[in-house]
GROMACS .gro file of N, CA and C in nm:
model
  342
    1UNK      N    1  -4.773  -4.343 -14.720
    1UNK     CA    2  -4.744  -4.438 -14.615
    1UNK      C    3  -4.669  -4.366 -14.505
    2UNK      N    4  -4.688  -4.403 -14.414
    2UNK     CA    5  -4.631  -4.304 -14.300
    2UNK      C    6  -4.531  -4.397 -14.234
    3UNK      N    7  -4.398  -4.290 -14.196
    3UNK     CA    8  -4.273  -4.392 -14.108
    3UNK      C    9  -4.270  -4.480 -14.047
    4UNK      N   10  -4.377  -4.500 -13.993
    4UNK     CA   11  -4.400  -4.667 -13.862
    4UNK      C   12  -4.445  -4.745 -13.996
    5UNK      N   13  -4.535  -4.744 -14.074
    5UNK     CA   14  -4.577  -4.824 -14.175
    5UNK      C   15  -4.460  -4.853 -14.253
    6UNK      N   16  -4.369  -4.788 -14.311
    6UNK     CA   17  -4.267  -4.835 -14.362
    6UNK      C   18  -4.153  -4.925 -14.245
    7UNK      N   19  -4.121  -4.868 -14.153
    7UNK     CA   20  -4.053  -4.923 -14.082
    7UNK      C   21  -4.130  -5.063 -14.047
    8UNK      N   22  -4.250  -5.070 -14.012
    8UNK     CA   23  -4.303  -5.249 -13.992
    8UNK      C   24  -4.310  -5.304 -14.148
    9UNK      N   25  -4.352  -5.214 -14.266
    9UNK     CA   26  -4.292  -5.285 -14.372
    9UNK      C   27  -4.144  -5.357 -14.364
   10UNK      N   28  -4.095  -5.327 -14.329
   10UNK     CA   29  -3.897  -5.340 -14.387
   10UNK      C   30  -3.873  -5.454 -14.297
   11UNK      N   31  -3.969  -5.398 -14.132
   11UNK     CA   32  -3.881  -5.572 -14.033
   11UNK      C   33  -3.987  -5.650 -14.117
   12UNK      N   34  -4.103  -5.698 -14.156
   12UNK     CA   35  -4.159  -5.775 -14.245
   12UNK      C   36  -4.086  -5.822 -14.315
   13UNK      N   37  -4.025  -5.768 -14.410
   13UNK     CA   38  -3.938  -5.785 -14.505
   13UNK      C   39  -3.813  -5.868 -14.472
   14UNK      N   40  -3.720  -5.851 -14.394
   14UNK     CA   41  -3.602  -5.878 -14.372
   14UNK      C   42  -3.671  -5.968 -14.269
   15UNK      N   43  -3.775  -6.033 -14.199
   15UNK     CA   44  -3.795  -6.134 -14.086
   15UNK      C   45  -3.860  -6.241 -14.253
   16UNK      N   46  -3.910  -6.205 -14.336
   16UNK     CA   47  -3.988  -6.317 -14.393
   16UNK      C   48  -3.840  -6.358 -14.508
   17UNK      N   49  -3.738  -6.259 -14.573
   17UNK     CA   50  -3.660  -6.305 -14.628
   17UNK      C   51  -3.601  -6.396 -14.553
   18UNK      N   52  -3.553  -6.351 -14.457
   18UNK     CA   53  -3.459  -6.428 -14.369
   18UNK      C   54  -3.513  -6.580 -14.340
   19UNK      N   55  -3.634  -6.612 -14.311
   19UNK     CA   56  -3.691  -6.755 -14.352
   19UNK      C   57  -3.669  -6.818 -14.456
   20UNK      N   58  -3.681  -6.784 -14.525
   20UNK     CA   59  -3.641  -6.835 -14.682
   20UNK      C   60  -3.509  -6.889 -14.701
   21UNK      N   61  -3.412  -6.717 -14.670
   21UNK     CA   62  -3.279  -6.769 -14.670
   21UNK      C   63  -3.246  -6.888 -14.595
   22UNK      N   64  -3.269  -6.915 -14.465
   22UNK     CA   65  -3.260  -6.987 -14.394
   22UNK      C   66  -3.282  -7.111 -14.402
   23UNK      N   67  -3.414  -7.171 -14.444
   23UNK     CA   68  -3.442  -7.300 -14.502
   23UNK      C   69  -3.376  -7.359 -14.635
   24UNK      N   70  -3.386  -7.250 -14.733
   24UNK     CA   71  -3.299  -7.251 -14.838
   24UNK      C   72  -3.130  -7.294 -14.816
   25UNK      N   73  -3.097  -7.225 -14.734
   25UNK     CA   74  -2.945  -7.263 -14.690
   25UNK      C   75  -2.894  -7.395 -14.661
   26UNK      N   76  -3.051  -7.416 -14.543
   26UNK     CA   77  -3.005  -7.537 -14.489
   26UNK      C   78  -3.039  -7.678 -14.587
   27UNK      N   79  -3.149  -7.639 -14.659
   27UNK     CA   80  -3.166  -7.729 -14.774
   27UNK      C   81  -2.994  -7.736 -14.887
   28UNK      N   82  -2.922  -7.616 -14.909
   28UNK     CA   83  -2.846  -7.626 -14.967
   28UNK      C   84  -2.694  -7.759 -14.887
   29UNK      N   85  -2.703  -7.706 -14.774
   29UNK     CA   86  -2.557  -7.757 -14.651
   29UNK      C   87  -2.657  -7.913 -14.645
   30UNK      N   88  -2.753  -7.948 -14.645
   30UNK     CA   89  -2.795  -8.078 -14.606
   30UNK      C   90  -2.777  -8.173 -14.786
   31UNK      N   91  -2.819  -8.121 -14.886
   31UNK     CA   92  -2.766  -8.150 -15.044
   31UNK      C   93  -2.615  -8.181 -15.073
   32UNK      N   94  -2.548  -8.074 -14.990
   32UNK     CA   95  -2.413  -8.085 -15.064
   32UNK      C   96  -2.302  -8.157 -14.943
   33UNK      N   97  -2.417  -8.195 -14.849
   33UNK     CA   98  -2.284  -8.282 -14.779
   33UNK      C   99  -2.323  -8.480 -14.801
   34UNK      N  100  -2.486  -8.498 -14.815
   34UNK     CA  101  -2.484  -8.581 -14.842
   34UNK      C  102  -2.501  -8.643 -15.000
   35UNK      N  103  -2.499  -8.527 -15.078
   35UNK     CA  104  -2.514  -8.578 -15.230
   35UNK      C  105  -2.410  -8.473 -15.323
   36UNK      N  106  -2.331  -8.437 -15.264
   36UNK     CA  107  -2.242  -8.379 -15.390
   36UNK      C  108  -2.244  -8.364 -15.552
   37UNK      N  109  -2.271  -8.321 -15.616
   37UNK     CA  110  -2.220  -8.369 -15.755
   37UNK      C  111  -2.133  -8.359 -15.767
   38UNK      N  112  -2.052  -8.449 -15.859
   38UNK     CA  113  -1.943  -8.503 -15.864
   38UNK      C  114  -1.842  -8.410 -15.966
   39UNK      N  115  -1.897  -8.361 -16.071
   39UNK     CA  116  -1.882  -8.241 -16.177
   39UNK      C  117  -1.926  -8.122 -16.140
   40UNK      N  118  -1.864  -8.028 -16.281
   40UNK     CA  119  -1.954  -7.928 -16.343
   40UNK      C  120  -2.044  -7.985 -16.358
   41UNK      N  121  -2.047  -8.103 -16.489
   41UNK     CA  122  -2.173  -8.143 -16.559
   41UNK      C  123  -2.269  -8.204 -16.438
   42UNK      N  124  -2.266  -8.244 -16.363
   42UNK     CA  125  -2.370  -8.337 -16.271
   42UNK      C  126  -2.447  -8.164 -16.165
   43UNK      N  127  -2.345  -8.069 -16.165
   43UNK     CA  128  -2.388  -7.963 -16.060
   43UNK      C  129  -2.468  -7.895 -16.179
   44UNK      N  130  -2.438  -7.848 -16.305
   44UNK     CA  131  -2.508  -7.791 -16.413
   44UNK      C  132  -2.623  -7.883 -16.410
   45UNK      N  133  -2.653  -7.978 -16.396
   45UNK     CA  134  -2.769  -8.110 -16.407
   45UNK      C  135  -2.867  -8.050 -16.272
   46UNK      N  136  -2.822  -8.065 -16.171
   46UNK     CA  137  -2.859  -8.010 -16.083
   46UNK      C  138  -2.942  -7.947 -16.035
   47UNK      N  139  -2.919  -7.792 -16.123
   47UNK     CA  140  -2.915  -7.642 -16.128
   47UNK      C  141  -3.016  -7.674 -16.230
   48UNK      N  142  -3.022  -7.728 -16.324
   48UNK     CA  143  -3.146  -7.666 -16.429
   48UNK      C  144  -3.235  -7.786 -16.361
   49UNK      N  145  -3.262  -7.891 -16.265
   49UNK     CA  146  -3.356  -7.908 -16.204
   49UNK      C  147  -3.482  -7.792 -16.173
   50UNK      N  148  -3.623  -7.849 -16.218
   50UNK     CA  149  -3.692  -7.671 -16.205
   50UNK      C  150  -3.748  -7.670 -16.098
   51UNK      N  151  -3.735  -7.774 -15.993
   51UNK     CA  152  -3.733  -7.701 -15.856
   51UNK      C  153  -3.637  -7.627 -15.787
   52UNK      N  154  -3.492  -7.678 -15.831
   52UNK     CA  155  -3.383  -7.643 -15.790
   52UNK      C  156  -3.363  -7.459 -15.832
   53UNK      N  157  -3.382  -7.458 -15.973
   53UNK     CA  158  -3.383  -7.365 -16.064
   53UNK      C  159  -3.456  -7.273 -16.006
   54UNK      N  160  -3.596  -7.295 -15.957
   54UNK     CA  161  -3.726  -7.206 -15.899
   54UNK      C  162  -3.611  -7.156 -15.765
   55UNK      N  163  -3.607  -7.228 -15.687
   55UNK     CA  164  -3.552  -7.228 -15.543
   55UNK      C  165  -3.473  -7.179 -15.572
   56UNK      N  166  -3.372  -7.153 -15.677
   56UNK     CA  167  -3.236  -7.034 -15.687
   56UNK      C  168  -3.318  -6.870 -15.724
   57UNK      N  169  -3.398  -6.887 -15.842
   57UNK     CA  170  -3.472  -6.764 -15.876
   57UNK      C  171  -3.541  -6.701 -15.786
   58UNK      N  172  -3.580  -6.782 -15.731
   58UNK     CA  173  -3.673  -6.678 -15.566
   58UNK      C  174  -3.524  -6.646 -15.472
   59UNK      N  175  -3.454  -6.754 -15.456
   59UNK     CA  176  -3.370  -6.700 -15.392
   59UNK      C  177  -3.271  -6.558 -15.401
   60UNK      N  178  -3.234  -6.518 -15.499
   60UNK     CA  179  -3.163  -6.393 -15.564
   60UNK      C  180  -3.261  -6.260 -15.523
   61UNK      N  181  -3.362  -6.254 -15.580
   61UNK     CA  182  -3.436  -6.158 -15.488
   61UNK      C  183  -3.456  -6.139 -15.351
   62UNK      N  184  -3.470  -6.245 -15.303
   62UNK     CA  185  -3.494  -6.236 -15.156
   62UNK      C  186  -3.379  -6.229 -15.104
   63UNK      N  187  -3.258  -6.259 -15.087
   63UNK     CA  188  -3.111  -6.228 -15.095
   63UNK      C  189  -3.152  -6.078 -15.095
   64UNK      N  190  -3.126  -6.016 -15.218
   64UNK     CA  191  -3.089  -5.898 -15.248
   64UNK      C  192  -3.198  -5.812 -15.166
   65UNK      N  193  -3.327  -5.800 -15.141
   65UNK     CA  194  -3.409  -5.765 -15.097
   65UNK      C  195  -3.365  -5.745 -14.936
   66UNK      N  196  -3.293  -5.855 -14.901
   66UNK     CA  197  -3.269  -5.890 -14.725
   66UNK      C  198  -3.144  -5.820 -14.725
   67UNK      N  199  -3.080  -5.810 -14.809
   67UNK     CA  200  -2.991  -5.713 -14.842
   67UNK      C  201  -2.991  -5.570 -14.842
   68UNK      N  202  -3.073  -5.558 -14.890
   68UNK     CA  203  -3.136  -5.406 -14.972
   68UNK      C  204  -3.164  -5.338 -14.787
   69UNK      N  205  -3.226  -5.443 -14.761
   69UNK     CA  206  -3.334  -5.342 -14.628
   69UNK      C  207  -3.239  -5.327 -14.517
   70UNK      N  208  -3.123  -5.417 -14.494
   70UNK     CA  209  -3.064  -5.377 -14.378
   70UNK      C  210  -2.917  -5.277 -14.423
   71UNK      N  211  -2.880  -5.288 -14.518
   71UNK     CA  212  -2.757  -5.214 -14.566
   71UNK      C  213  -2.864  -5.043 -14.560
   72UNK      N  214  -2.981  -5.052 -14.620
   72UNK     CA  215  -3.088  -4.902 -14.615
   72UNK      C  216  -3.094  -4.870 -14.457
   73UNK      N  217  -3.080  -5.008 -14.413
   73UNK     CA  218  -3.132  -4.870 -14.208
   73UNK      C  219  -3.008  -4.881 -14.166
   74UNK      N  220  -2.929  -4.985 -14.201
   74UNK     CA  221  -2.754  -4.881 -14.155
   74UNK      C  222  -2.753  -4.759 -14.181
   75UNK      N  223  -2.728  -4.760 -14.345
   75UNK     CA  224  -2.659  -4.626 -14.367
   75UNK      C  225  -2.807  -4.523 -14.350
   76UNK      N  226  -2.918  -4.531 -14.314
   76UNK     CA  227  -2.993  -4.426 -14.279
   76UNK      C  228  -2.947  -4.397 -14.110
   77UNK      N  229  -2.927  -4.509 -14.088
   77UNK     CA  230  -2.883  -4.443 -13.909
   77UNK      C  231  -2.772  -4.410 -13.915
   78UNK      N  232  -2.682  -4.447 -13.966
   78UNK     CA  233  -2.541  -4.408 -13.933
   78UNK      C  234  -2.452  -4.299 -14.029
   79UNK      N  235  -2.505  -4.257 -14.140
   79UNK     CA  236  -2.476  -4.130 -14.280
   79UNK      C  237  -2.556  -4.047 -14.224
   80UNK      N  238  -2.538  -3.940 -14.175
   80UNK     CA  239  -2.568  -3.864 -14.121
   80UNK      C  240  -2.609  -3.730 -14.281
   81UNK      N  241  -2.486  -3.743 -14.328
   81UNK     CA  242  -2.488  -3.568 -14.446
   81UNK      C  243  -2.556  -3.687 -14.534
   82UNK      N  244  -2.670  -3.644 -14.583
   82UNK     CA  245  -2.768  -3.635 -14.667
   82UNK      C  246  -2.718  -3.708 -14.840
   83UNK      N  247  -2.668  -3.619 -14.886
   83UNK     CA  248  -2.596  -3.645 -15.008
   83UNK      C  249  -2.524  -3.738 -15.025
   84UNK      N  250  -2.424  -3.732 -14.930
   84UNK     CA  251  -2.350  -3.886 -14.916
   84UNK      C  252  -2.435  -4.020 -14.872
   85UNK      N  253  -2.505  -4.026 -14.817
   85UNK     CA  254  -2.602  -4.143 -14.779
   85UNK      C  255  -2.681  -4.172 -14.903
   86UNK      N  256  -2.741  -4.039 -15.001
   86UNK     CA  257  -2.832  -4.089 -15.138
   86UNK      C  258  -2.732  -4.154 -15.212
   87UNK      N  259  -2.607  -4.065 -15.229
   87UNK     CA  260  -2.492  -4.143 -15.295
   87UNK      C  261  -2.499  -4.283 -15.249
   88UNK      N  262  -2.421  -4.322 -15.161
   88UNK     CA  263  -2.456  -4.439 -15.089
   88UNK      C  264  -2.571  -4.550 -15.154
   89UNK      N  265  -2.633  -4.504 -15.134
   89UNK     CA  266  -2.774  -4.589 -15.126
   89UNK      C  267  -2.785  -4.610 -15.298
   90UNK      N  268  -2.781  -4.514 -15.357
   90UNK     CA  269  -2.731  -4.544 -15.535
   90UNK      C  270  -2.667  -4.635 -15.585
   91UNK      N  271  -2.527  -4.634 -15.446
   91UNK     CA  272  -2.442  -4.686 -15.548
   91UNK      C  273  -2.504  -4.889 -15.515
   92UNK      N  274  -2.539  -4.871 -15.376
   92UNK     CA  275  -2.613  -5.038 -15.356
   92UNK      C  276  -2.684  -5.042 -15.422
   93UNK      N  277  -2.826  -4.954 -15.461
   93UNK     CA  278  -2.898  -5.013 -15.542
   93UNK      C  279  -2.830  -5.054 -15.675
   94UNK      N  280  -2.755  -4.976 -15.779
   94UNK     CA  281  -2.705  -5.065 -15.879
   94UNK      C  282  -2.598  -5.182 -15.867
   95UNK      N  283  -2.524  -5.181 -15.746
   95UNK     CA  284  -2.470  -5.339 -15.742
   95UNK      C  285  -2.556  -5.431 -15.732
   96UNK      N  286  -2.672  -5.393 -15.659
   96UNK     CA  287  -2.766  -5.490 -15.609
   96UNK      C  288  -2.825  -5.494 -15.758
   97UNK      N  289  -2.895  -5.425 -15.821
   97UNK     CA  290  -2.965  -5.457 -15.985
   97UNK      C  291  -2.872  -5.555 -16.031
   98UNK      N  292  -2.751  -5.486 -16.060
   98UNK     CA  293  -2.636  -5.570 -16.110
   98UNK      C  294  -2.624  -5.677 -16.100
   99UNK      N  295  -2.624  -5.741 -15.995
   99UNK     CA  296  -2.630  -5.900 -15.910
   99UNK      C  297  -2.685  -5.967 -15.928
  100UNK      N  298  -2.819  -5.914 -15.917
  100UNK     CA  299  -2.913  -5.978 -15.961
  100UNK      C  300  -2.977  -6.002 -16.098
  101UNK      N  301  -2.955  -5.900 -16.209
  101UNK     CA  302  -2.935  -5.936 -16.324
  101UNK      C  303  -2.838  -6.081 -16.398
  102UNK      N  304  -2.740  -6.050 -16.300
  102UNK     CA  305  -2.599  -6.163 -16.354
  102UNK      C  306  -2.602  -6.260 -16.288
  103UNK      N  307  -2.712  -6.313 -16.177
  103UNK     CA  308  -2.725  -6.412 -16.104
  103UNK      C  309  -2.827  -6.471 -16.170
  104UNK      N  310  -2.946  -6.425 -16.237
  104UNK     CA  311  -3.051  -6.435 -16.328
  104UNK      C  312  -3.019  -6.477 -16.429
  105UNK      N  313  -2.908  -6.434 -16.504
  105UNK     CA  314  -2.865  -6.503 -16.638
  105UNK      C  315  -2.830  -6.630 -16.596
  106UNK      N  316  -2.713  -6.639 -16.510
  106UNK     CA  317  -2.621  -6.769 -16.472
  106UNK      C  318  -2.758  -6.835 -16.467
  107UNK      N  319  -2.840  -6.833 -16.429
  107UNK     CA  320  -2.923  -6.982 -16.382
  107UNK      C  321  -2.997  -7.021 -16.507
  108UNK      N  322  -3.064  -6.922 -16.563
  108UNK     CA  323  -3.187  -6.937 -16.705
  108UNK      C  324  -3.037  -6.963 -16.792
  109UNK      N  325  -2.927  -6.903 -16.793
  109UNK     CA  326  -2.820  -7.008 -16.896
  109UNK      C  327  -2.813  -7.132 -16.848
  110UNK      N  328  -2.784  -7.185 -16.682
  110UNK     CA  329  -2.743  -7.320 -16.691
  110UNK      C  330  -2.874  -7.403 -16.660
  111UNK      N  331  -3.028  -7.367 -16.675
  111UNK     CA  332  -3.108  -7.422 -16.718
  111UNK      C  333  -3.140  -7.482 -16.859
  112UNK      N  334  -3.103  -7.347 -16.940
  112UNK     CA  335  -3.130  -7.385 -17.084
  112UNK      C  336  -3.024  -7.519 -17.132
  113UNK      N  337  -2.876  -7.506 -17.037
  113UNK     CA  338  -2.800  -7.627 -17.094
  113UNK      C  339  -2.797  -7.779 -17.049
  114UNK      N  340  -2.845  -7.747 -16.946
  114UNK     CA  341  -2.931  -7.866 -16.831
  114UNK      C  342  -3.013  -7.981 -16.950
   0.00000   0.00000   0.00000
């Protein structure tokens, strides 16, 4: 794949996450101002809803993904020494695995108790 192809890959990427996030958000701020749950138990109720549930699971990737691509063309434009930027970029990718692993449990746990 050649540099312009990746580079229109990545704004792809971060223009179609960013939709998601966006509707998603506002679906979240329009839920929680006019329907609150009142609990844990009513927000755990909630949450293992399996649209709700779906709409969190896509969400975490695409998060991290919209994540992934703009924290990658910072520190590619702005890390200049080589080593330190792979460092860099290492150490996001495993917070980012990380996150998303432990954001993945939380939900398939408070589905299963749902």
């Amino acid at each position: 794949m050649s540099r312009q192809a990746s580079g229109l890959m990545a704004w792809v990427i971060q223009r179609a996450t960013a939709v998601y996030l966006a509707l998603f958000l506002t679906y979240l701020l329009i839920q929680f101002a006019f329907d609150a749950p009142a609990d844990h138990a009513a927000l755990v109720a909630w949450v293992a809803h399996p649209v709700v549930a779906l709409g969190l699971v896509l969400l975490m990737p695409l998060l991290l993904a919209h994540a992934w691509v703009g924290i990658r063309d910072v520190l590619i434009d702005y890390v200049h020494v080589l080593g330190l930027r792979i460092g860099l970029l290492t150490l996001v990718a495993f917070v980012f695995i990380a996150s998303g692993l432990w954001a993945f449990k939380a939900i398939i746990t408070a589905g299963l108790q749902g």
